[in-house]
Coordinates of C-alpha atoms and ligand atoms in Angstrom, one line a residue:
M1 CA 170.4 106.7 74.2
K2 CA 168.0 103.8 73.1
H3 CA 169.4 100.9 75.8
L4 CA 172.1 100.5 78.8
L5 CA 174.0 97.7 77.4
S6 CA 177.5 98.6 78.2
I7 CA 179.1 102.0 79.0
N8 CA 180.9 101.6 76.1
D9 CA 177.9 102.0 74.2
M10 CA 177.5 106.0 75.8
T11 CA 178.8 109.4 75.2
I12 CA 180.5 111.7 77.5
D13 CA 177.3 113.5 77.5
E14 CA 175.0 110.6 78.5
I15 CA 177.2 109.6 81.1
N16 CA 176.9 113.2 82.3
R17 CA 173.3 113.5 82.0
V18 CA 172.9 110.2 84.0
F19 CA 175.1 111.8 86.6
E20 CA 173.0 115.7 86.6
W21 CA 169.4 113.2 86.9
S22 CA 170.9 110.9 89.8
E23 CA 171.5 113.9 91.5
K24 CA 168.4 115.8 90.9
L25 CA 166.1 112.3 91.7
K26 CA 168.4 111.9 94.9
R27 CA 168.0 115.2 96.4
Y28 CA 163.9 114.3 95.5
V29 CA 164.0 111.8 97.8
K30 CA 165.8 113.7 100.4
E31 CA 163.4 116.5 100.6
G32 CA 160.5 114.6 99.9
I33 CA 159.7 116.1 96.5
E34 CA 156.8 114.0 94.6
H35 CA 157.0 113.6 90.9
H36 CA 155.7 110.5 89.0
L37 CA 157.8 110.6 85.4
L38 CA 157.3 107.3 84.6
K39 CA 153.6 107.3 85.7
G40 CA 151.6 104.5 83.4
K41 CA 155.0 102.5 82.5
T42 CA 155.8 98.9 83.2
L43 CA 159.6 97.8 83.8
G44 CA 160.0 93.9 83.0
M45 CA 162.9 92.7 85.2
I46 CA 164.2 89.3 84.2
F47 CA 166.6 87.5 86.6
T48 CA 168.5 84.4 85.5
K49 CA 170.9 85.0 88.5
S50 CA 170.2 85.8 92.2
S51 CA 170.7 89.2 93.3
T52 CA 169.6 91.7 96.3
R53 CA 170.4 95.0 95.2
T54 CA 169.6 95.1 91.6
R55 CA 165.8 93.7 92.3
V56 CA 165.4 95.9 95.5
S57 CA 166.8 99.0 94.1
F58 CA 164.7 98.5 90.7
E59 CA 161.8 97.5 91.9
T60 CA 161.7 100.2 94.5
G61 CA 163.0 102.7 92.0
M62 CA 160.4 102.2 89.7
Y63 CA 157.5 102.1 92.3
Q64 CA 158.8 105.5 93.1
L65 CA 158.8 107.0 89.6
G66 CA 155.0 106.0 89.5
G67 CA 155.8 102.9 87.6
Y68 CA 155.0 99.4 87.8
P69 CA 158.1 96.7 88.4
L70 CA 157.2 93.4 86.9
F71 CA 159.5 90.5 88.1
L72 CA 160.2 87.9 86.0
S73 CA 162.1 85.2 87.3
A74 CA 163.8 83.2 84.7
N75 CA 162.5 79.7 86.2
D76 CA 159.0 81.0 85.8
I77 CA 158.7 82.4 82.1
Q78 CA 159.1 80.7 78.7
V79 CA 162.9 81.4 78.3
S80 CA 163.6 78.6 81.1
R81 CA 162.0 75.8 78.7
G82 CA 164.0 77.1 75.6
E83 CA 161.4 80.3 73.7
S84 CA 164.0 82.2 72.1
F85 CA 164.9 85.7 73.3
Y86 CA 164.1 86.7 69.7
D87 CA 160.4 85.5 70.5
T88 CA 160.3 87.1 73.9
A89 CA 161.7 90.2 73.0
K90 CA 158.9 90.8 70.1
V91 CA 156.3 89.9 72.8
L92 CA 157.4 91.5 75.5
S93 CA 158.0 94.7 73.4
R94 CA 154.0 94.4 72.9
Y95 CA 152.8 94.7 76.6
I96 CA 155.5 96.4 78.8
D97 CA 157.7 99.8 78.1
G98 CA 161.3 98.7 79.4
I99 CA 163.3 95.2 80.5
M100 CA 165.7 95.0 82.6
I101 CA 167.6 91.4 82.6
R102 CA 170.4 89.9 84.7
T103 CA 171.4 86.9 82.9
F104 CA 175.0 85.3 82.3
K105 CA 175.6 85.9 78.2
Q106 CA 176.2 89.3 77.2
S107 CA 174.8 88.5 73.7
D108 CA 171.5 87.3 75.2
V109 CA 171.2 90.9 76.5
E110 CA 172.3 92.3 73.0
Q111 CA 169.2 90.2 71.1
L112 CA 166.9 91.7 73.5
A113 CA 167.6 94.9 72.5
K114 CA 168.0 94.1 69.0
Y115 CA 164.9 92.0 68.8
G116 CA 162.3 94.2 70.8
T117 CA 161.3 98.1 70.1
I118 CA 161.6 98.8 73.6
P119 CA 164.8 99.7 76.0
V120 CA 166.7 97.4 77.4
I121 CA 169.2 98.0 80.6
N122 CA 171.6 95.4 81.6
G123 CA 171.7 94.3 85.0
L124 CA 174.7 92.3 85.0
T125 CA 176.4 89.6 82.4
D126 CA 179.2 87.4 83.2
L127 CA 180.9 90.1 81.0
L128 CA 179.5 94.0 82.4
H129 CA 177.9 95.2 85.0
P130 CA 177.2 98.9 83.3
C131 CA 174.3 100.0 86.3
Q132 CA 176.7 99.2 89.0
I133 CA 179.9 101.1 88.0
L134 CA 178.1 104.2 86.8
A135 CA 176.5 104.2 90.8
D136 CA 180.3 103.8 91.7
L137 CA 181.4 106.6 89.8
F138 CA 178.5 108.7 90.7
T139 CA 179.6 108.1 94.7
V140 CA 183.4 108.8 94.0
K141 CA 181.9 111.8 92.4
E142 CA 180.1 112.8 95.3
Y143 CA 182.8 112.3 97.6
K144 CA 185.5 113.6 95.7
G145 CA 184.4 115.5 92.8
D146 CA 185.8 115.9 89.5
L147 CA 186.7 112.3 88.6
K148 CA 189.3 113.6 85.8
S149 CA 191.8 114.2 88.7
L150 CA 191.6 110.9 90.5
K151 CA 192.9 107.5 90.5
L152 CA 191.1 104.3 90.8
A153 CA 192.5 101.0 91.6
Y154 CA 191.2 97.5 91.5
V155 CA 192.5 94.5 93.0
G156 CA 191.4 91.0 92.2
D157 CA 189.5 89.4 89.4
G158 CA 189.2 90.5 85.9
N159 CA 185.3 90.0 86.0
N160 CA 182.3 91.9 85.4
I161 CA 182.9 95.0 87.2
A162 CA 186.8 95.5 86.6
N163 CA 185.5 94.9 82.9
S164 CA 182.7 97.8 83.2
L165 CA 185.1 100.0 85.2
L166 CA 187.6 99.7 82.3
H167 CA 184.7 101.2 80.5
G168 CA 183.6 103.8 82.5
C169 CA 187.1 104.9 83.5
S170 CA 188.4 105.3 79.9
K171 CA 185.1 107.1 78.9
I172 CA 185.4 110.0 82.0
G173 CA 189.1 110.4 81.6
M174 CA 189.8 108.5 85.2
A175 CA 193.0 107.0 85.7
L176 CA 192.6 103.3 86.3
S177 CA 194.7 100.9 87.7
I178 CA 193.8 97.2 87.4
A179 CA 195.9 94.2 89.1
T180 CA 195.0 90.8 88.7
P181 CA 196.9 87.6 89.0
K182 CA 198.2 85.9 85.8
G183 CA 195.2 84.2 83.7
Y184 CA 192.5 86.1 85.7
E185 CA 193.2 89.7 83.1
C186 CA 190.1 91.5 82.0
D187 CA 188.3 90.6 78.5
P188 CA 190.5 91.4 75.7
A189 CA 188.1 93.2 73.8
V190 CA 187.0 95.4 76.6
I191 CA 190.6 95.9 77.0
N192 CA 191.0 97.0 73.4
N193 CA 188.1 99.4 74.1
A194 CA 189.2 101.3 77.1
L195 CA 192.5 102.0 74.9
Q196 CA 190.5 103.1 72.0
N197 CA 188.6 105.3 74.7
A198 CA 191.7 106.4 76.6
K199 CA 193.3 108.1 73.6
E200 CA 190.1 110.5 73.2
S201 CA 189.5 111.0 76.9
G202 CA 193.2 111.0 78.3
A203 CA 193.0 108.6 80.8
V204 CA 195.9 106.5 82.2
I205 CA 194.9 102.9 81.7
E206 CA 197.6 100.7 83.2
L207 CA 196.7 96.9 83.9
I208 CA 199.1 94.7 86.0
N209 CA 200.3 92.0 88.1
D210 CA 201.2 93.9 90.9
P211 CA 198.7 95.0 93.5
V212 CA 201.1 97.0 95.4
K213 CA 202.0 99.0 92.2
A214 CA 198.1 99.7 91.4
V215 CA 197.3 100.7 95.0
E216 CA 200.1 103.3 94.6
N217 CA 198.8 106.8 95.3
A218 CA 195.2 105.9 94.7
D219 CA 192.3 108.0 95.8
V220 CA 189.9 104.6 95.4
I221 CA 190.4 101.4 96.2
Y222 CA 187.8 98.8 94.6
T223 CA 187.6 95.1 95.0
D224 CA 185.2 92.1 94.5
T225 CA 184.4 88.4 95.0
W226 CA 186.7 86.0 93.5
V227 CA 184.2 83.7 93.0
S228 CA 181.8 85.3 90.5
M229 CA 177.9 83.8 90.2
G230 CA 178.5 80.5 88.0
Q231 CA 182.1 80.1 89.6
E232 CA 181.1 78.2 92.3
Q233 CA 183.1 75.0 91.1
E234 CA 186.2 76.8 90.6
K235 CA 186.2 78.2 94.2
E236 CA 189.3 76.3 95.9
T237 CA 191.4 77.1 92.8
R238 CA 190.4 80.8 92.8
I239 CA 191.3 81.2 96.9
K240 CA 194.9 80.0 96.0
A241 CA 195.3 82.3 93.0
F242 CA 194.1 85.5 94.5
K243 CA 195.6 84.9 97.9
D244 CA 198.0 87.5 97.5
Y245 CA 195.4 90.2 96.3
Q246 CA 193.3 90.9 99.6
V247 CA 192.6 94.6 100.2
N248 CA 194.5 94.6 103.8
K249 CA 195.9 97.6 105.8
E250 CA 199.3 96.3 104.4
L251 CA 198.0 96.8 100.6
W252 CA 196.1 100.1 102.0
A253 CA 199.5 101.8 103.1
H254 CA 200.4 102.4 99.8
A255 CA 197.2 104.4 99.0
A256 CA 196.6 108.2 99.0
K257 CA 196.1 109.5 102.6
D258 CA 192.8 109.8 102.2
A259 CA 191.6 107.4 99.9
M260 CA 187.9 105.4 100.1
F261 CA 187.3 101.8 99.4
L262 CA 184.4 100.5 97.2
H263 CA 182.9 97.1 96.6
C264 CA 180.0 96.4 94.7
L265 CA 178.9 93.7 97.1
P266 CA 178.2 90.7 98.1
A267 CA 181.4 90.8 100.0
Y268 CA 183.2 88.0 101.3
R269 CA 185.1 89.5 104.5
G270 CA 188.7 87.5 105.0
Y271 CA 189.2 86.5 101.4
E272 CA 189.1 89.4 98.9
V273 CA 188.9 92.2 102.0
T274 CA 189.5 92.2 105.6
E275 CA 187.2 93.4 107.9
D276 CA 188.9 96.6 108.9
I277 CA 189.2 97.8 105.6
I278 CA 185.6 96.8 104.6
D279 CA 183.8 98.3 108.0
G280 CA 186.6 101.0 108.6
P281 CA 185.9 105.0 108.1
M282 CA 187.3 104.7 104.3
S283 CA 184.8 102.3 103.3
K284 CA 181.7 103.9 101.5
I285 CA 180.1 100.7 100.2
F286 CA 176.5 101.3 101.7
D287 CA 176.7 104.6 99.7
Q288 CA 177.3 102.7 96.7
A289 CA 174.9 100.7 97.7
E290 CA 172.2 103.0 98.0
N291 CA 173.5 105.2 94.7
R292 CA 172.5 101.8 93.0
L293 CA 168.7 103.2 93.3
H294 CA 169.2 106.8 92.2
V295 CA 171.5 106.0 89.3
Q296 CA 169.2 103.2 87.9
K297 CA 166.0 105.9 88.4
A298 CA 168.0 108.4 86.3
I299 CA 169.3 105.8 83.5
M300 CA 165.0 104.5 83.5
V301 CA 164.0 108.0 83.3
M302 CA 166.5 108.7 80.7
L303 CA 165.6 105.7 78.6
M304 CA 161.7 105.2 79.3
K305 CA 159.9 108.7 80.1
D306 CA 158.4 110.6 77.1
N307 CA 159.3 113.7 75.5
K308 CA 163.0 112.8 77.3
Ligands
CP1 N1 176.1 94.7 93.6 C1 175.2 93.6 93.2 O1 174.3 94.1 91.8 O2 174.3 93.0 93.8 P1 173.3 92.0 94.0 O3 173.8 91.3 93.3 O4 172.8 91.6 95.1 O5 172.1 92.6 92.8
NVA2 N1 181.0 89.5 90.4 C1 180.3 89.5 90.8 C2 179.5 90.9 90.8 C3 178.2 90.4 91.6 C4 177.2 91.7 91.8 C5 179.4 88.4 90.0 O1 179.4 88.3 88.8 O2 179.2 87.9 90.9

């Protein structure tokens, strides 16, 4: 594994290794075991969009690993004044040991990886959010064990979260049902990848418009904001389009008895999810957020440690 640009680039062995490292590094934190697996390494973190979790978990994670996290706000680096990702990748490769980038275009992340000589980690694009979904699946595994025997239902926008869920579940062989309104479906190329992966893994992938059918007997119910970063002008139209896709008590009644609720956060209570669900006992959103730290530390160790 050279980069983490998309879960679709990963083998099932690599996904399992991320989970094994995550479990180990999480245990080290809980037991206070000192280690500095990335001593002397620097991670550059480029953000052209806002972040709470991604920034803090990568920054803290790198510190805990003995390395140095260098925050590079897009406003302050020359990319914002038109410097190419080609030159940026070449130059940063001379100084630092890895790049984490959150930005709009997946192709910009791919360019950094193509032209640089250091590992690149995708910290969210309009298309994908692979670190999030690896942390989410790790969280489900902690609570429910064997992922292959479970069904996850995603209700809402066919956005970066839904796209990376398609990659993750189809690679692992976990049943995934996605319900979106018409016109807000997942990316066609990602759907294609997932259907191909499913042939090998045995995953049952369902892409529908009916939230009740999606949630039927699901072990995990997942939703995300109806208005992602960069879509602020579409807010009113989106709220109307998604009004029947709220995760609430009525929808929950169709899920499996001990189902769990996930949301990548930030959440908007009263829109995509009601308070009784997101703040109820079925909600594991803060474990999910915590696991970003452990899983991303695992990813950094796998990509950046010498003699992995
Ligand atoms: N879930 C997530 O990526 O959160 P941030 O936007 O706060 O980083
Ligand atoms: N779909 C959301 C995820 C935020 C972590 C967005 O892109 O804004």
